[in-house]
């Protein structure tokens, strides 16, 4: 328990003072919460001794009112400090996680970790900030209340205090066993929560395919199975915790009976005054209440501990190194390539997928990467954008290894247009101006004209202020692609990467998008990945990839004369 308190304090960073202040308030509240019982003991003692006066009752009444008012104030301060600290801490932690995810290699996201990320953000962090943080203050209050009551029991009679201490120690030993079970089961609960999140995301994102293949029932059963497993995991957790909770309740009952029985025995034998017996009667039923509540909340702490483990596991994922201090020159040296791949190899985990890749690109030239699927073309694009790092060799821009350049500066030099366009549920204007601060409407319109998008934008309900729906769902594929191109035009980078930008479009849309791409690539160094070879016939260099190697290179005419893989691919598309 104390280890978890320490862990939270380390996690709290600049809000550590708030949490420590909340613990101080919890200590004061624990004392003030027992003042009514203590004042009742004073009244009963005076009554039993025949010394009770009206003035004493007045002072006790005033003291009781003051204690209640101060307790209310302290409770408010504790809640304000602690709850606010939880929300502030995890606002910062979400920003930290977002910054960390931005620096992770793409392999992390393509390895089935989306459910884990969603679960950490939507379940683990929310649980800690909304539930666990308030629980910490309560538990500190329960712990201190137990110590105050135990001390007062020793004040009444050392034998009664000894019984209370023995019961407290036994309860602590039982709770250790309970926490072991709870820690073990809590990890399983959070992992199942992750699997459920992953299943829900997969079902929602694939609903169109699921319906089209009439698999709604089968996939619904799969999702329902995850819901059932989550339910069963939670029920199993409660079943395993119930015997421990019952054991603690039985122990508390035995302790209360022993203390009260000993108090009566001592009173009958002259070892304890009637006033003190009345004091025991007031305290005994509340003696183990805080202890009971303390260990009752322990299961929340174990879930909190598991949630913190999962958050830290994501934050511990190794980032792409971003320690480069070199800056890219504005121009390459005479005779120096704009972009160059030198003996590059790359591996997904232990499987090498690129071998000894060598090619260079002149400034404002167009280089096309073609070949069968799985040959490594998209990997080349991702290496240039440094979404991954090379295994060996190097990629340079104007003679500088991109690993030695700050990532933010590198990304200012590059823009990418993908086959699968991602648009935000926002206005057309904001989607085009994404990432460009203070872009004017005139600049956005000019980018849209270059991308052949201006006319269809004006035909929408509110023009550039039209909300386009989740992922641009209100637009056609060609329209989404042209907005993506307009976004790249507005960024105006010197290097463009086009990854299958026209492969999923109909003929009319492809013509408009291809015109937009031609406009986009003017006076820029471009890498184009294409399956439709008709779109790259004018490329300055065409590299043919096969099984992770460049097997042919040259212009369109040169490659046709080789009568190799490129000729075969081109002939297949000529019919």
Coordinates of C-alpha atoms in Angstrom, one line a residue:
X1 CA 0.0 0.0 0.0
X2 CA 2.7 2.4 1.0
X3 CA 4.7 1.4 -2.1
X4 CA 1.7 2.5 -4.2
X5 CA 1.4 5.8 -2.3
X6 CA 5.1 6.4 -3.1
X7 CA 4.6 5.4 -6.7
X8 CA 1.8 7.9 -7.1
X9 CA 4.0 10.7 -5.5
X10 CA 6.8 9.9 -8.0
X11 CA 4.3 10.0 -10.8
X12 CA 2.7 13.3 -9.7
X13 CA 5.7 15.4 -10.7
X14 CA 4.9 19.1 -10.2
X15 CA 1.6 18.2 -8.5
X16 CA 3.3 16.3 -5.7
X17 CA 2.6 19.2 -3.2
X18 CA -1.1 19.0 -3.9
X19 CA -1.2 15.3 -3.1
X20 CA 0.9 15.7 0.1
X21 CA -1.4 18.5 1.1
X22 CA -4.4 16.2 0.5
X23 CA -2.7 13.6 2.8
X24 CA -2.3 16.2 5.5
X25 CA -6.0 17.1 5.2
X26 CA -6.8 13.4 5.4
X27 CA -4.9 13.2 8.7
X28 CA -6.7 16.1 10.1
X29 CA -10.1 14.8 8.9
X30 CA -9.4 11.4 10.5
X31 CA -8.9 13.1 13.9
X32 CA -11.9 15.4 13.5
X33 CA -14.1 12.5 12.4
X34 CA -13.7 10.9 15.9
X35 CA -14.3 14.1 17.8
X36 CA -18.1 13.4 18.2
X37 CA -17.3 10.0 19.8
X38 CA -14.6 11.6 22.1
X39 CA -17.0 14.4 23.1
X40 CA -19.8 11.9 23.8
X41 CA -17.3 10.0 26.0
X42 CA -16.6 13.3 28.0
X43 CA -20.4 13.8 28.5
X44 CA -20.9 10.1 29.6
X45 CA -17.9 10.2 31.9
X46 CA -19.2 13.4 33.6
X47 CA -22.7 11.9 33.9
X48 CA -21.4 8.7 35.4
X49 CA -19.2 10.6 37.9
X50 CA -22.0 13.1 38.7
X51 CA -19.8 16.1 37.6
X52 CA -21.7 17.0 34.5
X53 CA -22.8 20.7 34.4
X54 CA -24.7 22.9 31.9
X55 CA -21.5 24.8 31.1
X56 CA -19.7 21.6 30.2
X57 CA -22.6 20.6 27.9
X58 CA -22.4 24.0 26.3
X59 CA -18.6 23.8 25.7
X60 CA -19.1 20.2 24.3
X61 CA -21.8 21.4 22.0
X62 CA -19.7 24.3 20.7
X63 CA -16.7 22.0 20.3
X64 CA -18.9 19.5 18.4
X65 CA -20.1 22.2 16.0
X66 CA -16.6 23.5 15.5
X67 CA -15.3 20.0 14.8
X68 CA -18.0 19.4 12.2
X69 CA -17.4 22.7 10.5
X70 CA -13.6 22.3 10.4
X71 CA -14.1 18.7 9.2
X72 CA -16.3 19.9 6.3
X73 CA -13.6 22.5 5.4
X74 CA -10.8 20.0 5.6
X75 CA -12.8 17.4 3.6
X76 CA -13.4 20.0 0.9
X77 CA -9.7 20.9 0.7
X78 CA -8.7 17.3 0.6
X79 CA -11.1 16.5 -2.3
X80 CA -10.1 19.7 -4.2
X81 CA -6.4 19.1 -3.9
X82 CA -6.5 15.4 -4.6
X83 CA -9.1 15.2 -7.4
X84 CA -7.7 18.3 -9.2
X85 CA -4.2 16.8 -8.9
X86 CA -5.5 13.6 -10.5
X87 CA -7.0 15.4 -13.5
X88 CA -4.0 17.7 -13.9
X89 CA -1.5 14.8 -13.6
X90 CA -3.2 12.8 -16.2
X91 CA -3.8 15.7 -18.5
X92 CA 0.0 16.1 -18.5
X93 CA 0.5 12.3 -18.8
X94 CA -1.8 12.1 -21.9
X95 CA 0.3 14.9 -23.5
X96 CA 3.4 13.0 -22.6
X97 CA 2.0 9.8 -24.0
X98 CA 0.9 11.6 -27.2
X99 CA 4.4 13.0 -27.6
X100 CA 5.9 9.6 -27.0
X101 CA 3.6 7.8 -29.5
X102 CA 4.6 10.4 -32.1
X103 CA 8.3 9.3 -31.7
X104 CA 7.7 5.5 -31.8
X105 CA 8.6 3.6 -35.0
X106 CA 5.6 2.6 -37.2
X107 CA 6.3 -1.1 -36.4
X108 CA 4.8 -0.5 -32.9
X109 CA 1.5 0.6 -34.4
X110 CA 1.4 -2.2 -37.0
X111 CA 2.0 -4.9 -34.4
X112 CA -1.5 -5.0 -33.0
X113 CA -1.0 -2.4 -30.3
X114 CA -3.9 0.0 -31.2
X115 CA -6.2 -1.8 -28.6
X116 CA -3.6 -1.4 -25.9
X117 CA -3.2 2.4 -26.7
X118 CA -6.9 2.9 -26.7
X119 CA -7.4 0.9 -23.4
X120 CA -4.6 2.9 -21.7
X121 CA -6.1 6.2 -22.7
X122 CA -9.8 5.4 -22.2
X123 CA -9.7 2.9 -19.4
X124 CA -6.5 2.9 -17.3
X125 CA -6.0 6.6 -17.1
X126 CA -9.7 7.4 -16.6
X127 CA -9.9 4.8 -13.8
X128 CA -6.9 6.3 -12.0
X129 CA -7.9 10.0 -12.3
X130 CA -11.6 9.5 -11.5
X131 CA -11.7 6.6 -9.0
X132 CA -8.3 5.7 -7.7
X133 CA -7.1 9.3 -6.8
X134 CA -10.1 9.9 -4.5
X135 CA -9.6 6.4 -3.1
X136 CA -6.1 7.3 -2.0
X137 CA -7.3 10.1 0.2
X138 CA -10.0 7.9 1.7
X139 CA -7.5 5.2 2.4
X140 CA -5.1 7.6 4.1
X141 CA -8.0 8.8 6.2
X142 CA -9.0 5.2 7.1
X143 CA -5.4 4.3 8.1
X144 CA -4.9 7.3 10.3
X145 CA -8.4 6.9 11.9
X146 CA -7.5 3.3 12.8
X147 CA -4.3 4.5 14.5
X148 CA -6.1 7.2 16.4
X149 CA -8.7 4.7 17.6
X150 CA -6.1 2.2 18.5
X151 CA -4.2 4.8 20.6
X152 CA -7.4 5.8 22.4
X153 CA -8.1 2.1 23.2
X154 CA -4.6 1.9 24.9
X155 CA -5.5 5.1 26.8
X156 CA -8.6 3.4 28.1
X157 CA -6.9 0.2 29.1
X158 CA -3.6 -1.4 27.9
X159 CA -5.2 -4.9 27.8
X160 CA -8.0 -3.7 25.6
X161 CA -5.4 -1.9 23.4
X162 CA -3.4 -5.1 23.2
X163 CA -6.4 -7.0 21.8
X164 CA -7.1 -4.3 19.3
X165 CA -3.4 -4.3 18.2
X166 CA -3.4 -8.1 17.8
X167 CA -6.5 -7.9 15.7
X168 CA -5.0 -5.1 13.6
X169 CA -1.8 -7.2 13.0
X170 CA -3.8 -10.3 12.0
X171 CA -5.9 -8.2 9.7
X172 CA -2.7 -6.8 8.1
X173 CA -1.4 -10.4 7.6
X174 CA -4.7 -11.5 6.0
X175 CA -4.7 -8.4 3.8
X176 CA -1.3 -9.3 2.5
X177 CA -2.6 -12.6 1.1
X178 CA -5.7 -10.8 -0.2
X179 CA -3.5 -8.3 -2.0
X180 CA -1.4 -11.0 -3.7
X181 CA -4.6 -12.5 -5.2
X182 CA -5.9 -9.1 -6.1
X183 CA -2.6 -8.0 -7.8
X184 CA -2.5 -11.2 -9.8
X185 CA -6.1 -11.0 -10.9
X186 CA -6.1 -7.3 -11.6
X187 CA -3.5 -7.7 -14.3
X188 CA -5.8 -10.2 -16.1
X189 CA -8.8 -7.9 -15.8
X190 CA -6.9 -5.0 -17.4
X191 CA -5.6 -7.3 -20.2
X192 CA -9.1 -8.5 -21.0
X193 CA -10.2 -4.8 -21.0
X194 CA -7.5 -4.3 -23.7
X195 CA -8.7 -7.3 -25.7
X196 CA -12.3 -6.0 -25.5
X197 CA -11.3 -2.5 -26.7
X198 CA -9.4 -4.1 -29.6
X199 CA -12.4 -6.2 -30.5
X200 CA -14.8 -3.2 -30.4
X201 CA -12.5 -1.1 -32.6
X202 CA -12.0 -3.9 -35.1
X203 CA -15.8 -4.5 -35.3
X204 CA -16.6 -0.8 -35.8
X205 CA -13.9 -0.2 -38.3
X206 CA -14.7 -3.3 -40.3
X207 CA -18.5 -3.1 -40.2
X208 CA -18.7 -2.4 -43.9
X209 CA -16.7 -5.5 -44.9
X210 CA -18.5 -7.6 -42.2
X211 CA -21.9 -6.7 -43.6
X212 CA -20.9 -7.1 -47.2
X213 CA -19.7 -10.7 -46.5
X214 CA -22.8 -11.4 -44.4
X215 CA -20.6 -12.1 -41.3
X216 CA -22.5 -9.8 -39.0
X217 CA -23.7 -12.7 -36.8
X218 CA -20.3 -14.4 -36.7
X219 CA -18.4 -11.2 -35.9
X220 CA -21.1 -10.1 -33.4
X221 CA -20.7 -13.5 -31.6
X222 CA -16.9 -12.8 -31.5
X223 CA -17.6 -9.4 -30.0
X224 CA -20.2 -10.8 -27.6
X225 CA -17.7 -13.4 -26.6
X226 CA -15.3 -10.7 -25.5
X227 CA -18.0 -9.0 -23.5
X228 CA -18.8 -12.3 -21.8
X229 CA -15.1 -12.9 -21.1
X230 CA -14.9 -9.5 -19.5
X231 CA -17.9 -10.2 -17.4
X232 CA -16.5 -13.7 -16.4
X233 CA -13.1 -12.2 -15.6
X234 CA -14.7 -9.6 -13.3
X235 CA -17.0 -12.2 -11.6
X236 CA -14.0 -14.5 -11.1
X237 CA -12.1 -11.6 -9.5
X238 CA -15.0 -11.0 -7.0
X239 CA -15.3 -14.8 -6.3
X240 CA -11.6 -15.0 -5.4
X241 CA -11.8 -11.9 -3.2
X242 CA -14.9 -12.9 -1.3
X243 CA -13.3 -15.5 1.0
X244 CA -10.7 -13.0 2.1
X245 CA -13.3 -10.3 2.7
X246 CA -15.4 -12.7 4.8
X247 CA -12.3 -13.7 6.7
X248 CA -11.6 -10.1 7.6
X249 CA -15.2 -9.5 8.7
X250 CA -15.1 -12.6 10.9
X251 CA -11.8 -11.4 12.4
X252 CA -13.3 -8.0 13.1
X253 CA -16.3 -9.6 14.8
X254 CA -14.2 -11.7 17.0
X255 CA -12.0 -8.7 17.9
X256 CA -15.1 -6.6 18.8
X257 CA -16.6 -9.4 21.0
X258 CA -13.2 -10.0 22.7
X259 CA -12.7 -6.3 23.6
X260 CA -16.3 -5.8 24.8
X261 CA -16.2 -9.0 26.8
X262 CA -12.9 -8.1 28.4
X263 CA -14.2 -4.6 29.3
X264 CA -17.3 -6.1 31.1
X265 CA -15.0 -8.6 32.9
X266 CA -12.7 -5.8 34.0
X267 CA -15.5 -3.6 35.2
X268 CA -17.1 -6.4 37.3
X269 CA -13.7 -7.0 38.9
X270 CA -12.9 -3.4 39.5
X271 CA -10.3 -3.1 36.8
X272 CA -12.2 -0.6 34.7
X273 CA -14.6 2.2 35.7
X274 CA -18.1 2.4 34.4
X275 CA -17.2 5.6 32.5
X276 CA -14.5 3.8 30.7
X277 CA -16.8 0.9 29.9
X278 CA -19.2 3.4 28.3
X279 CA -16.2 4.7 26.4
X280 CA -15.4 1.2 25.1
X281 CA -19.1 0.8 24.2
X282 CA -18.8 4.0 22.1
X283 CA -15.6 3.1 20.4
X284 CA -15.7 -0.6 20.0
X285 CA -18.2 -0.8 17.1
X286 CA -16.3 2.0 15.3
X287 CA -12.8 0.6 16.2
X288 CA -12.4 -1.7 13.1
X289 CA -14.7 0.3 10.8
X290 CA -11.9 2.3 9.2
X291 CA -9.7 -0.8 9.0
X292 CA -12.5 -2.7 7.3
X293 CA -13.1 0.2 4.8
X294 CA -9.3 0.4 4.2
X295 CA -8.9 -3.2 3.1
X296 CA -12.3 -3.0 1.3
X297 CA -10.8 -0.3 -1.0
X298 CA -7.6 -2.4 -1.5
X299 CA -8.9 -4.1 -4.6
X300 CA -9.1 -0.6 -6.3
X301 CA -5.5 -0.1 -5.5
X302 CA -4.5 -3.3 -7.1
X303 CA -6.4 -2.4 -10.3
X304 CA -4.7 1.0 -10.1
X305 CA -1.3 -0.7 -9.8
X306 CA -2.0 -2.8 -12.8
X307 CA -3.2 0.3 -14.8
X308 CA 0.0 2.1 -13.9
X309 CA 2.0 -0.9 -15.1
X310 CA 0.3 -0.8 -18.4
X311 CA 0.7 3.0 -18.8
X312 CA 4.4 2.7 -18.0
X313 CA 4.8 -0.3 -20.4
X314 CA 3.7 2.0 -23.3
X315 CA 5.9 4.8 -22.1
X316 CA 8.8 2.4 -21.9
X317 CA 8.6 1.5 -25.6
X318 CA 11.8 2.6 -27.2
X319 CA 11.5 5.8 -29.3
X320 CA 13.2 6.5 -32.5
X321 CA 16.3 8.4 -31.5
X322 CA 15.9 12.2 -32.0
X323 CA 19.2 13.5 -30.9
X324 CA 20.4 14.9 -34.2
X325 CA 21.9 18.3 -34.2
X326 CA 22.8 18.8 -37.9
X327 CA 20.7 21.0 -40.1
X328 CA 19.9 20.4 -43.7
X329 CA 21.5 22.8 -46.1
X330 CA 19.1 24.7 -48.3
X331 CA 20.8 23.5 -51.5
X332 CA 22.8 20.3 -52.3
X333 CA 26.5 20.8 -53.3
X334 CA 27.1 20.8 -57.1
X335 CA 26.9 17.2 -58.3
X336 CA 25.5 16.0 -55.0
X337 CA 22.1 14.1 -55.0
X338 CA 19.1 15.6 -53.3
X339 CA 18.2 12.2 -51.8
X340 CA 20.4 9.1 -51.7
X341 CA 20.0 5.6 -50.4
X342 CA 23.4 4.0 -49.8
X343 CA 23.6 0.2 -49.2
X344 CA 20.4 0.3 -47.1
X345 CA 19.1 -2.8 -45.4
X346 CA 16.0 -3.0 -43.2
X347 CA 14.3 -5.7 -41.1
X348 CA 10.9 -6.1 -39.5
X349 CA 12.1 -7.6 -36.1
X350 CA 14.3 -10.5 -37.3
X351 CA 13.1 -10.7 -40.9
X352 CA 15.2 -8.6 -43.3
X353 CA 13.0 -7.2 -46.1
X354 CA 15.4 -4.8 -47.9
X355 CA 18.8 -5.8 -49.0
X356 CA 21.6 -3.5 -50.3
X357 CA 19.4 -0.7 -51.7
X358 CA 21.3 1.9 -53.7
X359 CA 19.8 4.8 -55.7
X360 CA 19.9 8.5 -55.8
X361 CA 17.6 11.3 -56.8
X362 CA 18.4 14.7 -58.4
X363 CA 16.7 17.8 -57.3
X364 CA 13.2 18.3 -58.8
X365 CA 13.4 14.8 -60.3
X366 CA 10.7 12.1 -60.2
X367 CA 11.7 8.6 -59.1
X368 CA 9.2 5.8 -59.4
X369 CA 9.2 2.6 -57.4
X370 CA 7.4 -0.3 -59.0
X371 CA 7.2 -4.1 -58.7
X372 CA 5.1 -6.9 -57.3
X373 CA 3.4 -6.4 -53.9
X374 CA 5.6 -7.1 -50.9
X375 CA 8.8 -6.0 -52.7
X376 CA 9.7 -3.2 -50.2
X377 CA 8.5 -0.1 -52.1
X378 CA 6.4 1.4 -49.2
X379 CA 9.2 0.5 -46.8
X380 CA 11.5 2.8 -48.8
X381 CA 9.1 5.7 -48.5
X382 CA 8.7 5.1 -44.7
X383 CA 12.5 5.0 -44.3
X384 CA 12.9 8.3 -46.2
X385 CA 10.2 9.9 -43.9
X386 CA 12.0 8.2 -41.0
X387 CA 8.9 6.4 -39.7
X388 CA 11.5 3.6 -39.3
X389 CA 15.2 3.5 -39.1
X390 CA 17.5 1.6 -41.4
X391 CA 19.2 -1.6 -40.1
X392 CA 22.4 -0.7 -42.0
X393 CA 23.5 1.8 -44.6
X394 CA 22.2 5.3 -44.6
X395 CA 19.7 7.6 -46.2
X396 CA 20.9 11.2 -46.9
X397 CA 19.2 14.4 -48.0
X398 CA 21.7 16.9 -49.5
X399 CA 24.6 14.8 -48.1
X400 CA 23.3 14.7 -44.5
X401 CA 22.3 11.5 -42.8
X402 CA 18.6 11.9 -41.9
X403 CA 19.3 10.3 -38.5
X404 CA 21.5 13.3 -37.6
X405 CA 18.7 15.8 -38.4
X406 CA 16.0 16.7 -35.8
X407 CA 12.8 14.9 -36.7
X408 CA 10.8 18.1 -36.7
X409 CA 13.2 19.7 -39.3
X410 CA 13.1 16.5 -41.4
X411 CA 9.3 16.4 -41.5
X412 CA 9.3 20.1 -42.6
X413 CA 11.1 18.9 -45.7
X414 CA 8.7 16.1 -46.6
X415 CA 5.0 15.6 -47.3
X416 CA 3.3 12.3 -48.0
X417 CA 0.1 11.5 -50.0
X418 CA -1.1 8.0 -49.2
X419 CA -3.6 5.6 -51.0
X420 CA -5.6 5.6 -47.8
X421 CA -6.4 9.2 -47.0
X422 CA -7.1 10.2 -43.4
X423 CA -9.3 13.3 -43.0
X424 CA -10.6 14.7 -39.7
X425 CA -14.2 15.3 -38.7
X426 CA -13.8 19.0 -39.2
X427 CA -14.3 21.7 -41.9
X428 CA -12.7 21.4 -45.3
X429 CA -10.7 24.5 -44.5
X430 CA -9.2 23.0 -41.3
X431 CA -8.4 19.7 -43.1
X432 CA -6.4 21.5 -45.8
X433 CA -4.8 23.9 -43.4
X434 CA -3.9 21.0 -41.0
X435 CA -0.5 21.6 -39.5
X436 CA -0.1 25.1 -41.1
X437 CA -0.5 27.8 -38.6
X438 CA -2.3 31.0 -39.6
X439 CA -3.0 29.8 -43.1
X440 CA -5.3 32.3 -44.8
X441 CA -8.4 31.4 -46.8
X442 CA -6.7 32.7 -49.9
X443 CA -3.8 30.3 -49.4
X444 CA -6.1 27.4 -48.8
X445 CA -8.2 28.2 -51.9
X446 CA -5.1 28.5 -54.0
X447 CA -3.9 25.0 -52.8
X448 CA -7.3 23.6 -53.5
X449 CA -7.2 25.0 -57.1
X450 CA -3.8 23.4 -57.7
X451 CA -5.3 20.1 -56.4
X452 CA -8.4 20.3 -58.6
X453 CA -10.6 20.5 -55.5
X454 CA -11.8 24.1 -55.5
X455 CA -14.9 23.5 -57.7
X456 CA -16.3 20.6 -55.8
X457 CA -15.7 22.4 -52.5
X458 CA -17.8 25.3 -53.7
X459 CA -20.6 22.9 -54.5
X460 CA -20.7 21.6 -50.9
X461 CA -23.3 23.0 -48.4
X462 CA -21.1 25.5 -46.7
X463 CA -18.0 25.6 -49.0
X464 CA -14.8 25.6 -47.2
X465 CA -16.6 25.6 -43.8
X466 CA -18.5 22.3 -44.6
X467 CA -18.0 19.6 -42.0
X468 CA -16.9 16.5 -44.0
X469 CA -17.8 13.8 -41.4
X470 CA -15.7 11.1 -39.7
X471 CA -12.6 10.4 -42.0
X472 CA -14.2 12.4 -44.7
X473 CA -17.2 10.0 -45.0
X474 CA -19.4 12.6 -46.8
X475 CA -16.9 12.8 -49.7
X476 CA -16.0 10.4 -52.5
X477 CA -12.7 8.7 -52.7
X478 CA -11.4 11.1 -55.4
X479 CA -12.5 14.1 -53.4
X480 CA -10.8 12.9 -50.3
X481 CA -7.6 12.3 -52.3
X482 CA -7.7 15.8 -53.7
X483 CA -8.1 17.3 -50.3
X484 CA -5.1 15.3 -49.2
X485 CA -3.1 16.7 -52.2
X486 CA -4.3 20.3 -51.4
X487 CA -3.0 19.7 -47.8
X488 CA 0.4 18.7 -49.2
X489 CA 0.4 21.7 -51.7
X490 CA -0.2 24.1 -48.8
X491 CA 2.7 22.6 -46.8
X492 CA 4.9 23.2 -49.9
X493 CA 7.8 20.8 -49.0
X494 CA 10.8 20.3 -51.3
X495 CA 10.3 16.5 -51.2
X496 CA 7.1 14.6 -52.0
X497 CA 6.3 10.9 -51.3
X498 CA 3.2 9.5 -53.2
X499 CA 2.2 6.0 -52.1
X500 CA -0.3 4.5 -54.5
X501 CA -2.2 7.8 -54.6
X502 CA -4.5 6.9 -57.5
X503 CA -4.8 3.1 -57.3
X504 CA -8.2 3.0 -55.7
X505 CA -10.0 5.5 -57.9
X506 CA -12.3 5.3 -60.8
X507 CA -11.2 6.6 -64.2
X508 CA -12.7 10.1 -64.0
X509 CA -11.4 10.6 -60.4
X510 CA -8.0 9.2 -61.4
X511 CA -7.7 11.7 -64.2
X512 CA -8.5 14.7 -61.9
X513 CA -6.2 13.3 -59.1
X514 CA -3.4 12.6 -61.6
X515 CA -3.6 16.2 -62.9
X516 CA -3.5 17.4 -59.3
X517 CA -0.4 15.2 -58.6
X518 CA 1.3 16.5 -61.7
X519 CA 0.8 20.0 -60.4
X520 CA 2.0 19.0 -56.9
X521 CA 5.2 17.4 -58.2
X522 CA 6.3 20.5 -60.3
X523 CA 9.6 21.8 -59.0
X524 CA 9.8 19.1 -56.3
X525 CA 11.8 16.0 -55.7
X526 CA 9.3 13.2 -55.8
X527 CA 9.2 9.5 -55.0
X528 CA 6.1 7.8 -56.5
X529 CA 5.0 4.3 -55.6
X530 CA 2.7 3.0 -58.3
X531 CA 1.1 -0.1 -59.6
X532 CA -0.5 1.7 -62.6
X533 CA 2.6 2.0 -64.7
X534 CA 0.9 4.4 -67.1
X535 CA 1.2 7.1 -64.5
X536 CA 4.9 7.0 -64.2
X537 CA 6.1 6.7 -67.8
X538 CA 7.7 10.1 -67.6
X539 CA 9.7 9.4 -64.4
X540 CA 13.3 10.4 -64.5
X541 CA 14.2 7.0 -62.9
X542 CA 12.2 3.9 -62.4
X543 CA 13.4 1.3 -59.8
X544 CA 11.9 -2.2 -60.1
X545 CA 11.7 -4.0 -56.7
X546 CA 11.5 -7.7 -56.2
X547 CA 11.9 -9.5 -52.9
X548 CA 13.5 -6.6 -51.2
X549 CA 16.1 -5.8 -53.9
X550 CA 16.3 -3.4 -56.9
X551 CA 16.5 -5.8 -59.9
X552 CA 16.0 -3.3 -62.7
X553 CA 16.4 0.5 -63.0
X554 CA 16.2 3.1 -65.8
X555 CA 13.7 5.1 -67.7
X556 CA 10.5 3.7 -69.1
X557 CA 12.0 3.1 -72.6
X558 CA 15.3 1.6 -71.1
X559 CA 13.4 -0.8 -69.0
X560 CA 11.1 -1.9 -71.8
X561 CA 14.3 -2.7 -73.8
X562 CA 15.5 -5.0 -71.1
X563 CA 12.4 -7.3 -71.6
X564 CA 12.4 -8.1 -67.9
X565 CA 10.0 -7.8 -64.9
X566 CA 9.0 -4.2 -65.9
X567 CA 8.2 -5.3 -69.4
X568 CA 6.1 -8.1 -68.1
X569 CA 4.2 -5.8 -65.7
X570 CA 3.7 -3.2 -68.4
X571 CA 2.4 -5.8 -70.9
X572 CA -0.1 -7.1 -68.4
X573 CA -1.6 -3.6 -67.9
X574 CA -1.7 -2.9 -71.7
X575 CA -4.8 -5.1 -72.2

